[in-house]
Amino acid sequence: MAKFARKRGKDSPAISTASLPDIIFMLLFFFMVVTVMRDATIMVDVVTPKATELDKLEKKSLVNYIYVGKPKEKYQTKAGTNARMQLGDKFATLSDIPLFLEKHRTKINEGQRGGIKTSLRVDEDVTMGIVSDIKTALRKAGQLLINYSAKPKTE
Amino acid sequence: MAKKSARDRMSNEVNAGSMADIAFLLLIFFLVTTTIAEDKGILAKLPPWSEDEPDITKLKKRNVYSVLVNADDQLLVRGELTSIENLKDDTKVFINNPDDRPDMAEAPTKAIVSLKHDRGTKYNTYLNVYNELQAAYSELRNDLAERKYGKLYEYCDREQRKTIRNAIPLIISEAEPSSFGEEN
């Protein structure tokens, strides 16, 4: 017993911090991999509605985004205050949709083109007129898989 | 000789003490810029475009569950004003028709939910309604999966899912919107 007591009495050695950088690097790499850099600045205000029947959007490269909402304040002089659609990084009209889809489609190799989805990120206060126009345009362009972007509902 | 000893005194190891700080800096940068992919949403499949109007006269009236949403975000289900809270349960009863009522669907495979909205309907309302309809179907599928295979639909394998999907196909037909309401 005395043996143990003597041992405990001694100063414990300092914890080595040599592996700290490695741990931090590990975290760093995790975040680097997870990070998706926004490729477009969003010029419309979008607050997506809440819903319960949510599916995850997988394969980010197969997804193209259509934003619909009121233009942000600094764009309102140019774009007005009515709900507008944003494709890529500019305001667009319905006639721009086929070209936008085609541009995205060419970037994807042929085998995967059937899985292309369009994510509609629409503000909850927008009226359905513009949304159903977009849906009609998507149907005409043959883009049938869509995803109404929504947030999970917390009870 | 003096020269040599001077070189000896120089350590030829880079001080790695600040490595952690640099890594921290980068880490914080990525932490701030990261938006953890919160991309979730309701999947939907649009019908292919066709010029001519679909013929709905062939459908039996009892199989059609018409849901109308007007520009004031009110809900009219089969001619009756209801609220969104009841929509899911009513839809489930309609599709399943447990009491074999003559005014409800003959079979889940024949049930058709027809959704019509106005151009002035709020997107939020529309999506809520759509969500409830989809929830009704997924609950029915879960019930069937539970009864048949003893597990939830999402845990079933491909073959089992297909069986269930065939037994309870999700048919939500959307009509061209009316245009009474004001748009923004």
Short mmCIF file of C-alpha atoms in Angstrom, two decimals:
data_model
loop_
_atom_site.label_atom_id
_atom_site.label_comp_id
_atom_site.label_asym_id
_atom_site.label_seq_id
_atom_site.Cartn_x
_atom_site.Cartn_y
_atom_site.Cartn_z
CA MET A 1 0.00 0.00 0.00
CA ALA A 2 2.80 2.32 0.90
CA LYS A 3 4.19 1.79 -2.53
CA PHE A 4 1.02 3.07 -4.19
CA ALA A 5 0.71 6.03 -1.90
CA ARG A 6 4.23 7.12 -2.67
CA LYS A 7 3.56 6.96 -6.36
CA ARG A 8 0.46 9.10 -6.10
CA GLY A 9 2.31 11.60 -4.05
CA LYS A 10 4.63 12.38 -6.92
CA ASP A 11 3.79 15.11 -9.42
CA SER A 12 1.84 13.73 -12.30
CA PRO A 13 3.49 14.49 -15.61
CA ALA A 14 1.87 17.17 -17.80
CA ILE A 15 -0.45 15.90 -20.50
CA SER A 16 1.29 15.96 -23.80
CA THR A 17 -0.25 18.41 -26.20
CA ALA A 18 1.73 17.13 -29.12
CA SER A 19 -1.31 15.44 -30.63
CA LEU A 20 -3.50 18.52 -30.32
CA PRO A 21 -2.70 19.73 -33.85
CA ASP A 22 -3.64 16.33 -35.18
CA ILE A 23 -7.00 16.41 -33.48
CA ILE A 24 -7.65 19.91 -34.72
CA PHE A 25 -6.63 18.93 -38.22
CA MET A 26 -9.03 16.04 -38.09
CA LEU A 27 -11.87 18.40 -37.20
CA LEU A 28 -10.67 20.78 -39.87
CA PHE A 29 -10.77 18.13 -42.56
CA PHE A 30 -14.23 17.09 -41.46
CA PHE A 31 -15.53 20.61 -41.87
CA MET A 32 -13.69 21.10 -45.14
CA VAL A 33 -15.37 18.03 -46.57
CA VAL A 34 -18.80 18.90 -45.24
CA THR A 35 -18.69 22.52 -46.36
CA VAL A 36 -20.55 23.39 -49.49
CA MET A 37 -19.57 26.77 -50.76
CA ARG A 38 -22.54 28.74 -51.96
CA ASP A 39 -22.03 29.28 -55.64
CA ALA A 40 -24.73 31.86 -56.07
CA THR A 41 -25.59 34.85 -53.97
CA ILE A 42 -29.23 34.68 -53.19
CA MET A 43 -31.01 37.85 -54.17
CA VAL A 44 -34.47 36.97 -52.98
CA ASP A 45 -35.73 36.47 -49.46
CA VAL A 46 -36.57 32.84 -48.96
CA VAL A 47 -38.08 31.45 -45.79
CA THR A 48 -39.13 27.92 -46.62
CA PRO A 49 -42.31 26.55 -45.07
CA LYS A 50 -42.38 23.84 -42.45
CA ALA A 51 -43.45 20.31 -43.24
CA THR A 52 -43.27 16.80 -41.87
CA GLU A 53 -42.96 14.51 -44.88
CA LEU A 54 -39.40 15.39 -45.69
CA ASP A 55 -36.92 13.59 -47.86
CA LYS A 56 -33.25 14.32 -47.92
CA LEU A 57 -31.76 15.65 -51.09
CA GLU A 58 -28.84 13.44 -51.90
CA LYS A 59 -26.19 13.86 -54.56
CA LYS A 60 -25.86 17.62 -54.55
CA SER A 61 -24.38 17.67 -58.03
CA LEU A 62 -27.62 16.30 -59.45
CA VAL A 63 -29.70 19.09 -57.99
CA ASN A 64 -30.42 22.46 -59.48
CA TYR A 65 -32.06 25.22 -57.55
CA ILE A 66 -34.80 27.66 -58.36
CA TYR A 67 -35.33 30.41 -55.84
CA VAL A 68 -38.59 32.28 -55.64
CA GLY A 69 -39.34 35.13 -53.32
CA LYS A 70 -39.43 38.85 -52.85
CA PRO A 71 -36.23 40.56 -54.02
CA LYS A 72 -34.01 41.70 -51.18
CA GLU A 73 -34.13 45.38 -50.36
CA LYS A 74 -31.06 46.43 -52.28
CA TYR A 75 -32.36 44.82 -55.46
CA GLN A 76 -35.87 46.18 -55.18
CA THR A 77 -35.23 49.30 -57.25
CA LYS A 78 -34.22 47.08 -60.14
CA ALA A 79 -36.41 44.06 -59.67
CA GLY A 80 -39.49 45.50 -57.99
CA THR A 81 -41.19 44.25 -54.88
CA ASN A 82 -43.23 41.45 -56.40
CA ALA A 83 -42.11 37.86 -56.05
CA ARG A 84 -39.41 37.00 -58.57
CA MET A 85 -37.58 33.91 -59.65
CA GLN A 86 -33.83 33.58 -59.42
CA LEU A 87 -31.89 31.13 -61.56
CA GLY A 88 -28.18 30.83 -60.95
CA ASP A 89 -27.14 34.26 -59.80
CA LYS A 90 -29.59 36.45 -61.65
CA PHE A 91 -33.27 37.23 -61.82
CA ALA A 92 -34.94 35.31 -64.58
CA THR A 93 -38.20 34.81 -66.37
CA LEU A 94 -40.03 31.64 -67.24
CA SER A 95 -38.49 31.51 -70.69
CA ASP A 96 -35.02 31.14 -69.16
CA ILE A 97 -35.85 27.85 -67.49
CA PRO A 98 -35.19 25.43 -70.39
CA LEU A 99 -31.74 26.88 -71.04
CA PHE A 100 -30.91 26.84 -67.34
CA LEU A 101 -31.87 23.18 -67.08
CA GLU A 102 -29.97 22.31 -70.24
CA LYS A 103 -26.83 24.00 -68.96
CA HIS A 104 -26.99 21.99 -65.79
CA ARG A 105 -27.74 18.80 -67.66
CA THR A 106 -24.66 19.03 -69.86
CA LYS A 107 -22.43 19.06 -66.80
CA ILE A 108 -23.68 15.65 -65.72
CA ASN A 109 -22.65 12.44 -67.36
CA GLU A 110 -25.30 10.66 -69.32
CA GLY A 111 -25.95 7.75 -67.00
CA GLN A 112 -27.03 9.96 -64.17
CA ARG A 113 -29.23 12.40 -66.03
CA GLY A 114 -32.40 10.59 -65.09
CA GLY A 115 -31.80 11.46 -61.47
CA ILE A 116 -31.64 15.21 -61.88
CA LYS A 117 -33.89 16.96 -59.42
CA THR A 118 -35.00 20.53 -59.25
CA SER A 119 -35.21 21.98 -55.81
CA LEU A 120 -37.82 24.70 -55.53
CA ARG A 121 -36.80 27.00 -52.74
CA VAL A 122 -39.88 29.12 -52.45
CA ASP A 123 -40.73 31.65 -49.79
CA GLU A 124 -43.79 30.77 -47.75
CA ASP A 125 -45.54 34.07 -48.47
CA VAL A 126 -45.37 33.74 -52.24
CA THR A 127 -48.67 33.11 -53.98
CA MET A 128 -49.06 29.99 -56.07
CA GLY A 129 -49.38 31.76 -59.43
CA ILE A 130 -45.68 32.02 -60.10
CA VAL A 131 -45.04 28.57 -58.62
CA SER A 132 -47.50 26.84 -60.88
CA ASP A 133 -46.12 28.74 -63.86
CA ILE A 134 -42.69 27.40 -62.98
CA LYS A 135 -44.06 23.91 -62.57
CA THR A 136 -45.68 24.10 -65.99
CA ALA A 137 -42.40 25.32 -67.47
CA LEU A 138 -40.56 22.44 -65.82
CA ARG A 139 -43.05 19.97 -67.19
CA LYS A 140 -42.67 21.40 -70.66
CA ALA A 141 -38.90 21.12 -70.33
CA GLY A 142 -39.20 17.50 -69.25
CA GLN A 143 -37.86 18.06 -65.75
CA LEU A 144 -40.34 16.11 -63.70
CA LEU A 145 -38.59 15.33 -60.44
CA ILE A 146 -38.96 18.24 -58.10
CA ASN A 147 -38.46 18.86 -54.45
CA TYR A 148 -40.34 21.49 -52.51
CA SER A 149 -37.71 22.67 -50.09
CA ALA A 150 -38.99 22.79 -46.53
CA LYS A 151 -37.85 22.84 -42.96
CA PRO A 152 -38.67 20.10 -40.49
CA LYS A 153 -41.59 20.93 -38.26
CA THR A 154 -40.71 20.96 -34.60
CA GLU A 155 -43.62 20.23 -32.34
CA MET B 1 35.61 25.23 -35.08
CA ALA B 2 33.66 28.08 -33.57
CA LYS B 3 31.59 28.25 -36.70
CA LYS B 4 30.69 24.63 -36.52
CA SER B 5 29.58 24.83 -32.96
CA ALA B 6 27.32 27.74 -33.82
CA ARG B 7 25.63 25.65 -36.44
CA ASP B 8 25.29 22.86 -33.98
CA ARG B 9 23.52 25.14 -31.58
CA MET B 10 20.90 25.99 -34.18
CA SER B 11 18.13 23.52 -33.89
CA ASN B 12 17.20 22.02 -37.19
CA GLU B 13 13.61 21.35 -36.14
CA VAL B 14 10.80 23.73 -37.03
CA ASN B 15 8.86 24.74 -34.00
CA ALA B 16 5.50 23.05 -34.33
CA GLY B 17 3.97 24.73 -31.35
CA SER B 18 1.98 27.17 -33.44
CA MET B 19 0.67 24.45 -35.71
CA ALA B 20 -2.37 24.05 -33.51
CA ASP B 21 -3.09 27.76 -33.69
CA ILE B 22 -2.96 27.77 -37.46
CA ALA B 23 -5.21 24.73 -37.61
CA PHE B 24 -7.59 26.39 -35.19
CA LEU B 25 -7.74 29.46 -37.38
CA LEU B 26 -8.62 27.40 -40.43
CA LEU B 27 -11.07 25.36 -38.41
CA ILE B 28 -12.89 28.44 -37.24
CA PHE B 29 -13.03 29.77 -40.77
CA PHE B 30 -14.68 26.59 -41.99
CA LEU B 31 -16.96 26.45 -38.99
CA VAL B 32 -18.25 29.89 -39.81
CA THR B 33 -18.69 29.33 -43.52
CA THR B 34 -20.27 25.91 -43.22
CA THR B 35 -23.94 25.57 -43.77
CA ILE B 36 -24.51 21.96 -42.86
CA ALA B 37 -26.59 20.65 -45.68
CA GLU B 38 -30.11 21.21 -44.43
CA ASP B 39 -31.53 20.51 -47.82
CA LYS B 40 -34.70 18.69 -47.15
CA GLY B 41 -38.01 18.89 -48.80
CA ILE B 42 -41.08 17.18 -50.11
CA LEU B 43 -40.36 15.14 -53.18
CA ALA B 44 -42.89 15.29 -55.93
CA LYS B 45 -43.11 13.93 -59.42
CA LEU B 46 -44.78 16.08 -61.99
CA PRO B 47 -46.83 14.52 -64.73
CA PRO B 48 -45.37 14.77 -68.23
CA TRP B 49 -46.63 17.69 -70.26
CA SER B 50 -49.39 17.07 -72.73
CA GLU B 51 -51.33 19.57 -74.70
CA ASP B 52 -54.75 18.07 -74.33
CA GLU B 53 -56.76 18.20 -71.16
CA PRO B 54 -57.03 14.94 -69.26
CA ASP B 55 -60.39 13.29 -69.46
CA ILE B 56 -61.79 13.00 -65.99
CA THR B 57 -65.30 11.99 -66.94
CA LYS B 58 -64.27 8.34 -67.00
CA LEU B 59 -63.52 8.38 -63.30
CA LYS B 60 -66.14 7.25 -60.89
CA LYS B 61 -67.12 10.00 -58.56
CA ARG B 62 -66.67 7.89 -55.48
CA ASN B 63 -63.00 7.39 -56.23
CA VAL B 64 -62.13 11.03 -56.51
CA TYR B 65 -61.20 12.99 -53.44
CA SER B 66 -61.30 16.59 -54.48
CA VAL B 67 -59.42 19.11 -52.41
CA LEU B 68 -59.79 22.77 -53.28
CA VAL B 69 -57.77 25.56 -51.75
CA ASN B 70 -58.97 29.05 -52.50
CA ALA B 71 -57.16 32.37 -52.50
CA ASP B 72 -58.17 33.01 -48.89
CA ASP B 73 -56.43 29.77 -47.93
CA GLN B 74 -59.69 28.02 -47.11
CA LEU B 75 -60.10 24.34 -47.71
CA LEU B 76 -62.99 22.70 -49.51
CA VAL B 77 -62.90 18.92 -49.40
CA ARG B 78 -65.56 17.10 -51.41
CA GLY B 79 -67.78 20.14 -51.26
CA GLU B 80 -67.43 20.72 -47.55
CA LEU B 81 -65.48 23.40 -45.80
CA THR B 82 -62.94 21.82 -43.49
CA SER B 83 -59.75 22.73 -41.73
CA ILE B 84 -56.29 21.37 -42.36
CA GLU B 85 -56.18 19.53 -39.04
CA ASN B 86 -58.80 17.05 -40.24
CA LEU B 87 -57.41 16.62 -43.71
CA LYS B 88 -54.97 13.80 -43.01
CA ASP B 89 -57.39 11.59 -41.10
CA ASP B 90 -60.22 12.20 -43.54
CA THR B 91 -57.96 11.33 -46.44
CA LYS B 92 -56.87 8.13 -44.77
CA VAL B 93 -60.45 7.09 -44.18
CA PHE B 94 -61.31 7.90 -47.77
CA ILE B 95 -58.48 5.85 -49.25
CA ASN B 96 -58.82 2.91 -46.94
CA ASN B 97 -62.62 2.96 -46.72
CA PRO B 98 -62.76 0.62 -43.72
CA ASP B 99 -66.56 0.60 -43.53
CA ASP B 100 -67.05 -0.02 -47.25
CA ARG B 101 -69.05 3.09 -47.71
CA PRO B 102 -70.46 3.62 -51.19
CA ASP B 103 -69.22 7.19 -51.43
CA MET B 104 -65.58 6.42 -50.76
CA ALA B 105 -62.82 4.77 -52.72
CA GLU B 106 -63.46 1.25 -54.00
CA ALA B 107 -59.88 0.30 -53.26
CA PRO B 108 -56.72 2.19 -52.38
CA THR B 109 -55.43 1.50 -55.88
CA LYS B 110 -58.38 3.32 -57.38
CA ALA B 111 -58.40 6.31 -55.10
CA ILE B 112 -57.37 9.57 -56.68
CA VAL B 113 -56.71 12.73 -54.78
CA SER B 114 -57.41 15.75 -56.90
CA LEU B 115 -55.81 18.93 -55.68
CA LYS B 116 -56.76 22.28 -57.07
CA HIS B 117 -55.61 25.66 -55.91
CA ASP B 118 -55.90 29.27 -56.91
CA ARG B 119 -53.14 31.46 -58.27
CA GLY B 120 -53.63 33.60 -55.20
CA THR B 121 -53.21 30.74 -52.73
CA LYS B 122 -50.27 31.16 -50.43
CA TYR B 123 -47.43 28.75 -51.05
CA ASN B 124 -47.30 27.96 -47.35
CA THR B 125 -50.91 26.79 -47.34
CA TYR B 126 -50.49 24.81 -50.51
CA LEU B 127 -47.45 23.01 -49.19
CA ASN B 128 -49.16 22.28 -45.90
CA VAL B 129 -52.06 20.71 -47.73
CA TYR B 130 -49.72 18.74 -49.96
CA ASN B 131 -47.81 17.66 -46.90
CA GLU B 132 -50.94 16.40 -45.17
CA LEU B 133 -51.98 14.42 -48.24
CA GLN B 134 -48.56 12.87 -48.49
CA ALA B 135 -48.60 12.16 -44.76
CA ALA B 136 -51.91 10.33 -45.14
CA TYR B 137 -50.40 8.09 -47.79
CA SER B 138 -47.21 7.43 -45.90
CA GLU B 139 -49.13 6.53 -42.76
CA LEU B 140 -51.24 4.09 -44.73
CA ARG B 141 -48.12 2.58 -46.23
CA ASN B 142 -46.55 2.31 -42.82
CA ASP B 143 -49.65 0.57 -41.49
CA LEU B 144 -49.60 -1.92 -44.33
CA ALA B 145 -45.87 -2.51 -43.96
CA GLU B 146 -46.34 -3.09 -40.26
CA ARG B 147 -49.09 -5.60 -40.86
CA LYS B 148 -47.34 -7.41 -43.70
CA TYR B 149 -43.70 -7.35 -42.73
CA GLY B 150 -43.70 -6.13 -39.16
CA LYS B 151 -41.61 -3.06 -39.84
CA LEU B 152 -41.96 0.47 -41.09
CA TYR B 153 -42.10 1.25 -44.79
CA GLU B 154 -38.74 2.95 -44.83
CA TYR B 155 -37.01 -0.12 -43.42
CA CYS B 156 -38.46 -2.47 -46.00
CA ASP B 157 -36.28 -3.71 -48.81
CA ARG B 158 -36.80 -2.82 -52.43
CA GLU B 159 -39.10 -5.70 -53.25
CA GLN B 160 -41.31 -5.17 -50.22
CA ARG B 161 -41.56 -1.48 -50.91
CA LYS B 162 -42.64 -2.18 -54.42
CA THR B 163 -45.43 -4.46 -53.21
CA ILE B 164 -46.64 -1.79 -50.84
CA ARG B 165 -46.36 0.94 -53.42
CA ASN B 166 -48.48 -1.12 -55.77
CA ALA B 167 -51.06 -1.74 -53.08
CA ILE B 168 -51.26 1.93 -52.11
CA PRO B 169 -50.12 4.01 -55.04
CA LEU B 170 -49.70 7.69 -54.39
CA ILE B 171 -51.92 9.43 -56.86
CA ILE B 172 -52.24 13.15 -56.37
CA SER B 173 -53.50 14.86 -59.46
CA GLU B 174 -53.15 18.58 -59.69
CA ALA B 175 -55.47 20.63 -61.81
CA GLU B 176 -54.68 23.91 -63.49
CA PRO B 177 -55.12 26.64 -60.91
CA SER B 178 -58.00 29.06 -61.05
CA SER B 179 -57.18 32.75 -61.03
CA PHE B 180 -59.52 34.59 -58.75
CA GLY B 181 -57.17 35.71 -56.05
CA GLU B 182 -54.61 38.46 -56.07
CA GLU B 183 -51.00 37.51 -56.67
CA ASN B 184 -47.96 39.12 -55.20
#
